[in-house]
Coordinates of C-alpha atoms in Angstrom, one line a residue:
S27 CA 99.1 79.0 57.2
N28 CA 98.9 81.7 59.9
D29 CA 95.1 82.2 60.1
V30 CA 93.7 83.9 63.2
C31 CA 91.3 81.7 65.2
R32 CA 88.0 83.1 66.4
W33 CA 85.3 81.5 68.6
D34 CA 81.7 82.7 68.6
H35 CA 79.7 81.6 71.6
S36 CA 76.0 82.1 72.0
E37 CA 76.4 82.0 75.8
N38 CA 78.6 84.5 77.6
L39 CA 81.5 82.1 78.5
Y40 CA 85.0 82.8 79.7
V41 CA 87.4 81.6 77.2
M42 CA 91.2 81.6 77.1
R43 CA 91.6 83.8 74.1
G44 CA 94.5 86.0 73.1
C45 CA 96.2 86.5 69.8
Q46 CA 96.3 82.9 68.6
K47 CA 98.2 81.5 65.6
K48 CA 97.1 78.2 64.2
I49 CA 99.3 75.9 62.3
I50 CA 97.0 73.0 61.5
D51 CA 99.5 70.6 59.8
K52 CA 101.7 70.6 62.9
K53 CA 98.7 70.6 65.3
E54 CA 100.3 73.6 67.0
I55 CA 98.8 76.9 68.4
V56 CA 100.6 79.7 70.1
V57 CA 98.5 81.5 72.7
S58 CA 99.4 85.0 74.0
I59 CA 98.0 85.9 77.5
N60 CA 97.7 89.5 78.6
T61 CA 96.0 89.9 81.9
S62 CA 95.2 93.6 81.0
N63 CA 92.8 92.1 78.4
E64 CA 89.3 92.1 79.9
E65 CA 88.5 88.6 78.8
V66 CA 91.3 87.1 80.9
A67 CA 91.6 89.7 83.6
Y68 CA 90.0 87.3 86.1
L69 CA 93.2 85.3 86.1
K70 CA 94.7 88.0 88.4
G71 CA 92.6 86.4 91.1
H72 CA 94.6 83.2 91.1
V73 CA 97.3 84.1 93.6
V74 CA 99.2 81.3 95.3
N75 CA 102.3 81.8 97.5
E76 CA 102.3 85.5 96.8
K77 CA 102.5 84.8 93.0
N78 CA 100.0 85.2 90.2
F79 CA 100.2 81.6 88.9
F80 CA 98.4 80.5 85.7
P81 CA 95.7 78.0 87.0
A82 CA 96.3 74.3 86.3
M83 CA 92.8 74.0 84.7
G84 CA 93.5 76.9 82.4
Y85 CA 96.1 74.8 80.5
L86 CA 93.5 72.0 80.0
L87 CA 90.9 74.4 78.8
Y88 CA 93.3 75.5 76.0
I89 CA 93.8 71.9 75.0
W90 CA 90.1 71.2 75.1
E91 CA 89.4 74.2 72.9
M92 CA 92.2 73.2 70.5
I93 CA 91.1 69.5 70.1
A94 CA 87.5 70.7 69.5
L95 CA 88.8 73.2 66.9
L96 CA 90.7 70.5 65.1
K97 CA 87.4 68.6 64.7
N98 CA 85.7 71.9 63.7
Q99 CA 83.5 71.8 66.8
E100 CA 82.7 74.1 69.6
Y101 CA 84.4 73.0 72.7
I102 CA 81.2 73.6 74.7
N103 CA 79.6 70.8 72.6
T104 CA 82.6 68.5 72.8
P105 CA 83.1 65.9 75.6
V106 CA 86.7 65.4 76.4
V107 CA 88.9 63.0 78.4
F108 CA 92.4 63.9 79.7
E109 CA 94.7 61.2 81.0
D110 CA 98.1 61.1 82.7
V111 CA 98.3 64.9 83.0
N112 CA 101.6 66.1 84.5
F113 CA 102.0 69.7 85.6
I114 CA 105.8 70.0 85.4
R115 CA 106.3 73.7 86.3
A116 CA 104.2 76.7 87.1
T117 CA 103.7 79.7 84.8
V118 CA 103.8 83.1 86.6
L119 CA 101.7 85.7 84.9
S120 CA 103.2 89.2 84.5
Q121 CA 101.1 92.3 84.9
Q122 CA 103.3 94.1 82.3
N123 CA 104.3 91.5 79.8
K124 CA 102.4 89.0 77.7
T125 CA 102.9 85.3 78.5
E126 CA 103.2 83.0 75.5
L127 CA 102.2 79.3 75.6
T128 CA 102.8 76.9 72.7
L129 CA 100.2 74.1 72.5
S130 CA 100.7 71.0 70.4
I131 CA 98.7 67.7 70.0
Q132 CA 100.3 64.7 68.3
E133 CA 98.2 62.9 65.8
G134 CA 97.7 59.2 66.5
S135 CA 99.0 59.1 70.1
N136 CA 96.9 62.1 71.2
R137 CA 99.7 63.2 73.4
F138 CA 99.7 66.9 74.1
E139 CA 102.3 69.3 75.4
I140 CA 102.3 72.9 76.5
I141 CA 105.5 74.9 76.3
E142 CA 106.5 78.2 77.7
G143 CA 109.7 79.5 76.3
D144 CA 111.9 76.4 76.0
N145 CA 110.4 74.6 78.9
A146 CA 107.5 72.0 78.9
V147 CA 105.0 73.1 81.5
V148 CA 102.2 70.5 81.0
T149 CA 102.1 67.1 79.3
G150 CA 99.4 64.4 79.0
T151 CA 97.0 62.7 76.6
V152 CA 93.6 64.1 75.3
R153 CA 90.9 62.5 73.3
I154 CA 87.3 63.0 72.3
P155 CA 85.5 59.8 73.4
T156 CA 82.9 58.1 71.2
N157 CA 80.6 57.6 74.2
I158 CA 81.4 59.8 77.3
E159 CA 79.1 57.7 79.5
N160 CA 81.6 54.8 79.2
E161 CA 84.3 57.0 80.6
K162 CA 82.4 58.0 83.8
M163 CA 82.7 56.4 87.1
S164 CA 79.9 54.5 88.9
A165 CA 80.0 57.0 91.7
N166 CA 76.5 55.9 92.8
L167 CA 78.0 52.6 94.0
A168 CA 80.8 54.2 95.9
E169 CA 80.9 54.7 99.7
Y170 CA 80.2 58.4 100.5
I171 CA 80.1 60.3 103.7
H172 CA 77.9 63.4 103.6
D173 CA 79.2 65.8 106.2
E174 CA 77.4 69.0 107.2
E175 CA 78.6 72.0 105.2
E176 CA 79.5 74.1 108.2
M177 CA 82.0 76.4 106.4
N178 CA 80.6 79.3 104.4
A179 CA 82.6 81.2 101.7
K180 CA 84.2 83.5 104.2
D181 CA 85.4 80.6 106.4
I182 CA 86.7 78.7 103.4
Y183 CA 88.8 81.5 101.9
K184 CA 90.0 82.6 105.3
E185 CA 91.3 79.1 105.9
L186 CA 92.9 78.9 102.4
R187 CA 94.4 82.4 102.8
L188 CA 96.1 81.1 106.0
R189 CA 97.6 78.3 103.9
G190 CA 99.0 80.7 101.3
Y191 CA 96.1 80.9 98.7
K192 CA 94.9 84.4 98.1
Y193 CA 92.1 83.7 95.8
A194 CA 90.0 86.6 94.5
G195 CA 87.1 87.2 92.2
A196 CA 86.1 84.2 90.1
F197 CA 88.4 81.9 92.0
R198 CA 86.3 82.2 95.1
G199 CA 83.8 79.8 93.7
L200 CA 83.1 77.6 96.8
K201 CA 80.0 78.7 98.5
S202 CA 80.0 76.1 101.3
A203 CA 82.0 73.1 102.4
S204 CA 82.4 70.5 105.1
V205 CA 85.3 70.9 107.5
T206 CA 86.7 67.6 106.2
G207 CA 86.6 68.8 102.5
S208 CA 84.4 65.8 101.6
N209 CA 81.6 67.9 100.1
G210 CA 80.5 71.4 99.2
H211 CA 78.8 73.6 96.7
I212 CA 80.4 75.6 93.9
S213 CA 78.7 78.5 92.1
W214 CA 78.4 78.4 88.4
T215 CA 79.4 81.5 86.5
S216 CA 80.0 80.0 83.1
N217 CA 83.8 80.0 83.9
W218 CA 85.1 76.5 83.4
V219 CA 88.6 77.3 84.6
A220 CA 87.4 78.8 87.9
F221 CA 84.9 76.1 88.4
M222 CA 87.3 73.2 88.0
D223 CA 89.9 75.1 90.1
S224 CA 87.2 75.2 92.9
M225 CA 87.0 71.4 92.6
L226 CA 90.7 71.2 93.3
Q227 CA 90.2 73.7 96.3
I228 CA 88.0 71.1 97.9
M229 CA 90.9 68.6 97.7
I230 CA 93.2 71.2 99.3
L231 CA 90.7 71.8 102.1
G232 CA 90.7 68.1 102.8
Q233 CA 94.4 68.0 103.4
N234 CA 94.9 67.8 107.1
S235 CA 97.8 70.2 106.9
R236 CA 98.4 73.9 106.6
S237 CA 101.2 73.3 104.1
L238 CA 100.9 74.9 100.7
F239 CA 99.9 72.3 98.0
V240 CA 99.9 72.7 94.2
P241 CA 98.5 70.2 91.7
T242 CA 101.2 68.2 90.0
R243 CA 99.3 65.3 88.4
I244 CA 95.8 64.2 87.3
R245 CA 95.3 60.6 86.4
K246 CA 92.1 61.2 84.5
L247 CA 89.8 64.2 83.9
T248 CA 86.4 63.7 82.2
I249 CA 84.3 66.6 81.1
D250 CA 80.7 66.1 79.7
P251 CA 79.7 69.7 78.9
K252 CA 76.3 69.0 77.6
Y253 CA 75.3 67.0 80.7
H254 CA 76.9 69.7 82.9
I255 CA 74.9 72.6 81.3
Q256 CA 71.7 70.5 81.2
M257 CA 71.9 70.0 85.0
I258 CA 72.1 73.7 85.7
Q259 CA 69.5 74.9 83.1
D260 CA 66.5 74.9 85.4
Y261 CA 68.2 77.0 88.2
P262 CA 67.7 80.8 88.2
L263 CA 70.7 82.6 86.8
E264 CA 71.7 84.3 90.1
D265 CA 71.7 81.0 92.1
R266 CA 73.4 78.5 89.9
Q267 CA 75.5 76.1 91.9
F268 CA 76.6 72.5 91.8
S269 CA 77.3 70.2 94.6
V270 CA 80.8 68.8 94.7
R271 CA 81.8 65.5 96.3
R272 CA 85.2 63.9 97.1
Y273 CA 85.1 60.1 97.0
K274 CA 88.1 58.8 98.9
S275 CA 87.6 55.2 97.9
L276 CA 87.6 56.2 94.2
D277 CA 90.2 58.9 94.6
A278 CA 87.8 61.2 92.7
I279 CA 86.2 64.6 92.9
I280 CA 82.9 64.9 91.0
S281 CA 80.7 67.9 90.3
G282 CA 78.1 68.2 87.6
G283 CA 79.5 66.7 84.4
I284 CA 83.1 66.9 85.6
E285 CA 85.1 64.1 87.2
I286 CA 88.7 64.5 88.4
C287 CA 90.4 61.2 89.3
G288 CA 93.7 60.6 90.9
A289 CA 94.6 64.2 91.4
V290 CA 98.0 64.6 93.2
A291 CA 98.9 67.8 95.0
T292 CA 102.5 68.3 96.2
P293 CA 103.5 70.6 99.0
I294 CA 105.8 73.5 98.2
S295 CA 107.7 75.8 100.5
R296 CA 106.0 78.9 101.6
R297 CA 107.4 82.2 100.4
Q298 CA 108.5 84.1 103.4
K299 CA 107.6 87.8 103.4
V300 CA 110.7 90.0 104.0
V301 CA 109.6 92.5 106.6
N302 CA 111.6 94.9 108.6
T303 CA 111.8 93.9 112.2
V304 CA 110.1 96.3 114.6
L305 CA 111.8 96.4 118.0
E306 CA 109.7 97.8 120.9
E307 CA 110.3 98.4 124.6
Y308 CA 108.2 99.6 127.4
K309 CA 109.6 102.5 129.4
F310 CA 108.2 105.2 131.5
V311 CA 107.6 108.5 129.7
A312 CA 106.0 111.5 131.4
H313 CA 102.9 112.7 129.6
R314 CA 102.7 116.3 130.7
D315 CA 106.2 117.5 131.3
L316 CA 106.4 119.7 128.2
G317 CA 109.5 117.7 127.4
T318 CA 111.1 118.1 123.9
M319 CA 110.5 115.2 121.5
S320 CA 110.7 114.6 117.8
L321 CA 107.4 114.9 116.0
Q322 CA 107.6 111.3 114.9
D323 CA 108.1 110.0 118.5
A324 CA 105.3 112.3 119.9
I325 CA 102.8 111.2 117.3
R326 CA 103.8 107.5 117.7
M327 CA 103.4 107.9 121.5
S328 CA 100.0 109.5 121.0
M329 CA 98.9 106.8 118.7
H330 CA 100.0 104.0 121.1
I331 CA 98.1 105.7 124.0
A332 CA 95.0 105.9 121.9
L333 CA 95.2 102.3 120.8
E334 CA 95.8 101.1 124.4
C335 CA 92.6 102.9 125.5
G336 CA 90.6 102.0 122.4
N337 CA 91.5 98.3 122.3
M338 CA 90.5 98.1 118.6
I339 CA 91.5 96.2 115.5
N340 CA 89.8 98.4 112.8
V341 CA 91.1 101.9 113.3
K342 CA 89.8 105.1 111.6
I343 CA 91.9 108.3 111.7
I344 CA 91.1 111.8 110.3
E345 CA 93.6 114.5 109.6
F346 CA 91.7 117.8 109.3
V347 CA 93.2 120.8 107.4
D348 CA 91.2 124.0 107.4
D349 CA 91.4 126.5 104.5
S350 CA 92.9 129.0 106.9
D351 CA 95.7 126.6 108.0
K352 CA 99.1 127.5 106.6
V353 CA 100.0 123.9 105.9
V354 CA 102.1 122.6 103.1
P355 CA 102.1 118.9 102.0
E356 CA 105.3 118.3 104.0
D357 CA 103.5 119.3 107.2
L358 CA 100.9 116.6 106.9
N359 CA 100.9 113.9 109.5
S360 CA 98.8 111.3 107.6
P361 CA 101.8 109.5 106.0
L362 CA 103.4 109.4 109.4
I363 CA 100.3 107.9 111.0
S364 CA 100.2 105.3 108.1
E365 CA 103.8 104.4 108.8
I366 CA 103.2 104.0 112.5
L367 CA 100.2 101.8 112.1
N368 CA 101.9 99.7 109.4
D369 CA 104.3 98.6 112.2
L370 CA 101.3 96.9 113.9
P371 CA 100.3 93.9 111.8
L372 CA 97.1 93.2 113.8
I373 CA 95.7 96.6 113.2
R374 CA 93.7 97.4 110.1
H375 CA 93.6 101.1 109.5
H376 CA 92.4 103.8 107.2
T377 CA 93.2 107.5 107.4
K378 CA 91.2 110.3 105.7
L379 CA 92.7 113.6 104.9
V380 CA 89.8 116.0 105.2
T381 CA 90.4 119.3 103.4
T382 CA 89.1 121.2 100.3
R383 CA 90.1 119.9 96.9
E384 CA 92.0 123.0 96.0
K385 CA 94.3 122.8 99.1
F386 CA 96.5 119.9 97.9
P387 CA 95.6 119.4 94.2
N388 CA 98.4 116.9 93.2
I389 CA 99.4 115.3 96.5
F390 CA 100.7 111.8 96.6
L391 CA 99.6 109.8 99.7
P392 CA 100.1 106.2 100.9
H393 CA 97.5 103.7 99.6
N394 CA 95.6 103.6 103.0
V395 CA 95.2 107.4 103.1
S396 CA 92.3 108.9 101.1
T397 CA 91.3 112.6 100.7
T398 CA 87.7 113.9 101.2
E399 CA 85.9 117.0 102.1
I400 CA 84.2 117.5 105.5
T401 CA 80.7 117.6 103.8
Q402 CA 81.3 114.1 102.5
L403 CA 81.8 112.6 106.0
S404 CA 79.0 110.7 107.6
K405 CA 77.8 111.2 111.2
D406 CA 78.9 107.8 112.3
E407 CA 82.6 108.0 111.3
N408 CA 83.4 106.8 114.8
C409 CA 87.1 107.8 114.6
L410 CA 89.7 106.9 117.2
M411 CA 91.7 110.0 116.6
I412 CA 91.4 113.4 114.7
L413 CA 94.6 115.4 114.0
G414 CA 94.5 119.1 113.3
F415 CA 96.4 122.3 113.5
D416 CA 95.9 125.2 115.9
I417 CA 92.5 123.9 117.1
F418 CA 93.2 125.2 120.6
T419 CA 94.2 128.6 119.3
K420 CA 91.3 129.0 117.0
N421 CA 88.9 128.1 119.8
S422 CA 86.1 127.9 117.2
K423 CA 82.8 126.6 118.6
K424 CA 81.8 125.4 115.1
L425 CA 85.1 123.6 114.6
Y426 CA 84.9 121.8 117.9
K427 CA 81.4 120.6 117.2
Q428 CA 82.3 119.4 113.8
L429 CA 85.3 117.5 114.9
L430 CA 84.0 116.1 118.2
S431 CA 80.9 114.7 116.4
L432 CA 83.2 112.5 114.2
L433 CA 85.0 111.0 117.2
M434 CA 84.0 107.8 118.9
P435 CA 83.1 108.0 122.6
Q436 CA 86.3 108.7 124.5
G437 CA 88.1 109.3 121.2
F438 CA 91.2 111.5 120.9
L439 CA 91.9 115.0 119.4
L440 CA 95.6 115.8 118.6
T441 CA 96.5 119.3 117.8
L442 CA 99.8 121.0 116.9
E443 CA 99.9 124.6 118.2
E444 CA 102.4 127.4 117.9
S445 CA 104.7 127.5 120.9
G446 CA 104.1 131.1 121.9
A447 CA 100.3 130.9 121.4
V448 CA 97.9 131.8 124.2
Y449 CA 95.2 129.3 124.9
D450 CA 91.8 129.5 126.5
Y451 CA 91.8 126.5 128.8
S452 CA 88.1 127.0 129.6
C453 CA 87.2 125.3 126.3
L454 CA 88.3 122.0 127.9
K455 CA 85.5 122.2 130.4
T456 CA 83.0 123.5 127.7
Y457 CA 83.6 120.6 125.4
E458 CA 84.4 118.0 128.1
L459 CA 88.0 117.4 127.1
D460 CA 91.0 116.3 129.1
I461 CA 94.7 116.9 128.2
I462 CA 96.4 113.6 128.1
L463 CA 99.8 114.5 126.6
E464 CA 101.7 117.8 126.2
K465 CA 105.0 117.8 124.5
Q466 CA 107.3 120.4 122.9
I467 CA 108.3 119.9 119.3
N468 CA 110.8 122.5 118.0
N469 CA 108.7 125.6 117.6
K470 CA 105.4 123.7 118.1
K471 CA 103.5 122.2 121.0
L472 CA 101.7 118.9 120.6
L473 CA 98.6 118.4 122.7
L474 CA 96.7 115.2 122.9
L475 CA 93.1 115.7 124.2
R476 CA 90.5 113.1 125.0
K477 CA 86.8 113.2 125.6
S478 CA 86.3 113.1 129.3
R479 CA 85.1 109.8 130.7
N480 CA 83.1 109.1 133.8
I481 CA 85.0 107.4 136.6
A482 CA 83.6 104.0 137.4
R483 CA 81.5 104.0 140.6
N484 CA 82.9 100.7 141.7
Q485 CA 86.7 100.4 141.6
R486 CA 88.4 97.1 142.5
I487 CA 92.1 96.7 143.1
V488 CA 93.7 93.3 142.6
Q489 CA 97.2 92.7 143.9
V490 CA 99.1 90.5 141.4
N491 CA 101.7 88.2 142.7
N492 CA 104.1 86.1 140.6
Y493 CA 104.6 83.4 143.2
E494 CA 101.2 82.8 144.6
F495 CA 98.0 82.8 142.4
S496 CA 95.0 83.1 144.6
W497 CA 94.4 86.5 143.0
V498 CA 93.5 84.7 139.7
D499 CA 90.2 83.4 141.2
E500 CA 89.5 86.8 142.7
L501 CA 90.0 88.4 139.3
K502 CA 87.8 85.8 137.6
S503 CA 84.9 86.3 140.1
I504 CA 85.0 90.1 139.7
M505 CA 84.9 89.8 135.9
K506 CA 82.1 87.2 136.1
V507 CA 80.0 89.4 138.4
Q508 CA 80.6 92.4 136.2
N509 CA 79.5 90.4 133.1
E510 CA 76.4 89.1 134.8
T511 CA 75.2 92.3 136.6
G512 CA 76.6 95.1 134.4
V513 CA 77.6 97.1 137.5
D514 CA 79.8 100.1 136.5
T515 CA 83.1 98.6 137.6
E516 CA 86.8 99.3 136.9
I517 CA 89.5 96.8 137.8
I518 CA 93.0 97.9 138.6
L519 CA 95.8 95.3 138.6
V520 CA 98.8 96.2 140.7
S521 CA 102.2 94.6 140.9
E522 CA 104.8 95.9 143.3
A523 CA 108.5 95.1 143.7
D524 CA 108.5 92.4 141.0
F525 CA 110.6 93.4 138.0
E526 CA 109.7 90.3 135.9
C527 CA 106.0 90.3 136.5
G528 CA 104.7 90.4 132.9
L529 CA 101.7 92.4 133.9
L530 CA 101.6 94.5 130.8
G531 CA 101.3 91.5 128.5
F532 CA 98.8 89.9 130.8
I533 CA 96.6 93.0 130.6
N534 CA 96.9 93.2 126.8
C535 CA 95.5 89.6 126.7
L536 CA 92.8 90.2 129.3
R537 CA 91.5 93.2 127.5
K538 CA 90.7 91.1 124.4
E539 CA 88.5 88.8 126.5
P540 CA 84.8 89.4 126.8
G541 CA 84.4 92.1 129.5
G542 CA 88.1 92.9 129.4
E543 CA 87.4 96.6 128.7
I544 CA 86.9 97.2 132.4
I545 CA 90.5 96.4 133.2

């Protein structure tokens, strides 16, 4: 028969449900998984090695549901024991297409198998024990080291991300953990798959290696759902969490009513991102020679100047287009800015195109460029740079005030002016701006302006020598005095007649140090 299965849970639980066909006489069920379906959308958060893998514990939940169904029971009331589980190959979930898994349990031997297409993906045995207590370990007798849980969720998932696990949503279940991965806490959101996956994450954290591991075998998995739910019942809904412990002597991970014994994780090769190589070179370029440059090079140069001065990781840029500006979508510089900053992997950036909605109704922009109106901006935008058109020519007091209020102290204003336009340079003094860069671009002129900065009262010059290093102690002492006294100081490092000095790289590193902004 081809009856459609339905589960009805009194509690709001995450279940692996799709369109399921049940063929009872063969003990076989076909499950169709579609991640666009709200019930299983959380699976999108299980990303390993840049791929959306179906989680190992998801397969076992299917089998748990199935064996309970064969006994006409709710899985939530059915204790279960899995043994000799082998994860043979991974299933990659598709955003567009459904994934079909065929589940079968053999009567008598209790062997189960999950097949995708023509390939077995998981095998093992499953049974409903007569007494679940007899299946559990005597963990109380085991030697256990309780380490301080120094890592919070942010630390844990940063570490896992560095190893290749980009967990999101429900799969970020660990709230705290020890550095050794011996113990931690997992939040309970009624999602069995994500919870058990978090137990495996503790094992991954305990691996003293930054290699990428995936589970390939579990000797025994015991689930006592009634005991598990009973343990959490008294906790308030918003703060339900279980402690999780890894017992090395027992080769077990235990949390609540779940015990994972003999879990084996195997390293796999990391998927290398294919990125275009960015080649850079340092060379002298005059700033105010009105030399001709391409727009792309001039904006790239302006952006690099701003980043050098700003010494920031999180960068905000605004491109402002006034109603009166005769600008078409092709004239916008936001996509170009996005492209330039994408070449700098350490920089996180977001660009806002500030204009009226009617100006560019159906414009397509890169993902890190958004559109907004000037009235929607907050007073603390703190932008590194604002780009605009004919700002100098307009010489509008209101416009200057609007734009300059959005800039960070010593931020930059970039304007593209018509070549033949006449400017009133007195506005520079009025609004305390300095011209940093002036370049000719076809029939336009690019001007990079910066909020004027006060010259430090105390300037110290340090002569850098590649063959004798007494200047290092001198530099250290100046920086130390500055940090302790807060005296307004500027340090200038000078290297002469030494082609291979490496001073630029040295300064880039120094400026990331505490107090490095004075160099």
